[in-house]
C-alpha positions as MATLAB code, in Angstrom:
seq = 'MNTAPAASSASAEEPRWLTDEEQRVWRSYIEAATLLEDHLDRQLQRDAGMPHVYYGLLVKLAEAPGNRLRMTELAMSAKITRSRLSHAVARLEKSGWVRREDCPSDKRGQFAVLTEEGEQWLRRHAPGHVDAVRQAVFDRLTPQQQKALGEIMRIVAEGLQPSGAGADLPWLR';
ca = [
     -56.562  100.854  300.288;
     -54.420   98.371  298.396;
     -51.290   97.640  300.429;
     -49.957   95.162  297.892;
     -46.756   95.969  296.029;
     -47.045   97.089  292.425;
     -47.586   94.161  290.067;
     -44.422   94.916  288.082;
     -42.198   94.532  291.178;
     -43.819   91.294  292.394;
     -41.526   88.283  292.423;
     -42.571   84.751  291.533;
     -42.880   83.935  295.248;
     -45.293   86.714  296.088;
     -49.056   86.202  296.068;
     -51.092   87.396  293.150;
     -52.444   90.462  294.926;
     -55.926   91.631  294.068;
     -56.135   94.592  291.774;
     -57.960   97.640  293.059;
     -61.050   96.599  291.078;
     -60.877   92.997  292.326;
     -60.492   94.308  295.883;
     -63.585   96.493  295.408;
     -65.603   93.549  294.057;
     -64.399   91.221  296.823;
     -65.227   93.642  299.612;
     -68.622   94.387  298.091;
     -69.353   90.669  297.983;
     -68.267   90.120  301.615;
     -70.310   93.094  302.810;
     -73.419   92.034  300.891;
     -73.167   88.362  301.908;
     -72.731   89.264  305.575;
     -75.583   91.767  305.564;
     -77.889   89.433  303.631;
     -77.335   86.503  305.983;
     -77.905   88.797  308.976;
     -81.052   90.274  307.395;
     -82.563   86.844  306.685;
     -81.575   85.466  310.073;
     -83.122   88.451  311.892;
     -86.328   88.159  309.843;
     -86.715   84.476  310.698;
     -85.814   84.972  314.350;
     -88.324   87.840  314.645;
     -91.183   86.265  312.704;
     -90.645   82.559  313.337;
     -88.266   82.206  316.292;
     -85.784   80.207  314.253;
     -82.321   80.796  312.787;
     -81.927   80.863  309.024;
     -79.924   77.632  308.929;
     -82.734   75.699  310.684;
     -85.292   77.079  308.260;
     -83.075   75.890  305.400;
     -83.039   72.373  306.839;
     -86.842   72.273  306.966;
     -86.990   73.454  303.347;
     -84.510   70.751  302.234;
     -86.625   68.096  303.952;
     -89.857   69.479  302.470;
     -88.324   69.241  298.982;
     -87.016   65.678  299.469;
     -88.967   62.598  298.381;
     -91.148   61.505  301.295;
     -89.968   64.552  303.257;
     -86.921   62.571  304.390;
     -83.181   62.596  303.861;
     -80.305   60.662  305.335;
     -78.510   62.850  307.843;
     -75.328   62.761  305.742;
     -77.255   63.895  302.655;
     -78.942   66.675  304.618;
     -75.562   67.911  305.922;
     -74.175   67.888  302.370;
     -77.218   69.677  300.984;
     -77.104   72.329  303.723;
     -73.292   72.679  303.492;
     -72.823   72.276  307.250;
     -70.833   69.946  309.482;
     -72.429   66.758  310.724;
     -72.113   67.914  314.344;
     -73.861   71.222  313.572;
     -76.588   69.280  311.763;
     -77.021   66.899  314.684;
     -77.433   69.832  317.080;
     -79.902   71.571  314.730;
     -81.981   68.427  314.208;
     -82.109   67.879  317.981;
     -83.549   71.391  318.399;
     -86.036   70.818  315.567;
     -87.058   67.503  317.152;
     -87.806   69.280  320.455;
     -90.152   71.594  318.552;
     -91.864   68.602  316.938;
     -90.959   69.655  313.386;
     -88.511   66.848  312.608;
     -88.039   63.286  313.781;
     -85.160   60.880  313.289;
     -85.604   57.363  311.985;
     -83.027   54.600  311.837;
     -81.932   53.489  308.388;
     -83.026   49.871  307.855;
     -80.144   49.115  305.452;
     -77.390   50.745  307.538;
     -77.373   50.355  311.328;
     -75.240   53.530  311.724;
     -77.340   55.664  309.367;
     -80.316   57.815  310.275;
     -82.947   59.741  308.394;
     -84.258   63.174  309.280;
     -87.983   63.336  308.518;
     -90.146   66.445  308.331;
     -93.248   65.938  310.472;
     -96.759   67.107  309.606;
     -96.358   69.808  312.253;
     -93.101   70.871  310.578;
     -94.835   71.077  307.202;
     -97.561   73.266  308.685;
     -94.972   75.501  310.356;
     -93.150   75.890  307.031;
     -96.356   76.748  305.130;
     -97.152   79.387  307.731;
     -93.697   81.052  307.734;
     -92.449   80.582  304.156;
     -94.357   83.562  302.696;
     -92.664   86.043  305.035;
     -89.246   84.588  304.338;
     -89.768   84.600  300.581;
     -90.869   88.228  300.832;
     -87.657   89.086  302.743;
     -85.519   87.357  300.088;
     -87.407   89.043  297.265;
     -87.060   92.512  298.829;
     -83.389   92.055  299.707;
     -82.228   90.539  296.407;
     -84.557   90.024  293.487;
     -86.499   93.289  293.607;
     -83.172   95.149  293.389;
     -81.899   93.340  290.284;
     -82.918   93.283  286.646;
     -83.696   89.871  285.123;
     -80.279   89.996  283.401;
     -78.523   90.746  286.694;
     -80.408   87.900  288.373;
     -79.271   85.504  285.654;
     -75.663   86.727  285.875;
     -75.660   86.430  289.674;
     -76.953   82.868  289.452;
     -74.318   81.897  286.898;
     -71.510   83.499  288.903;
     -72.532   81.874  292.191;
     -72.901   78.472  290.501;
     -69.334   78.729  289.122;
     -67.942   79.781  292.514;
     -69.808   76.993  294.349;
     -68.684   74.340  291.855;
     -65.075   75.440  292.260;
     -65.267   75.119  296.044;
     -66.607   71.548  296.045;
     -63.736   69.250  295.070;
     -64.802   65.675  294.536;
     -61.483   63.920  295.189;
     -60.595   61.838  298.200;
     -59.627   63.898  301.201;
     -61.708   66.916  300.183;
     -62.137   69.228  303.167;
     -65.833   69.992  302.998;
     -68.104   70.780  305.968;
     -70.337   67.720  305.653;
     -67.298   65.442  305.643;
     -66.097   66.769  309.007;
];
């Protein structure tokens, strides 16, 4: 139900209320994003004993040169706060899947490094996760819809990542 006033009666000080169609699209997006994240998190918890965000960190490290990234780069890549990353890496270290190394050129910097055990864990659990993603998203969409979704999400993500000083982004907190 749209509780916004009619567009013709809106003053210059009122928000630009969503149209009924925009409201439908927005709510569909929120519902799908919430359900998808829950679906993927439950699949990984059930099959691998790990939350989705931790799995994503292992993937980022596996894709990085030498299986290593500076902690700040990993936080930026994962779109999470540095404190959340530090907690996650500590848990992954306890499992033996990641280790931290000091940065030789910056005494305050650290690298997160995917261990051999972490690589093996990822190889073992990636097929199930990819299957869950495929079933939840790609098998439901035509190739044209997949392309459109990718383009739309890229535009939205780019718009939410200001590059100016003082940008309020998770990895800067």
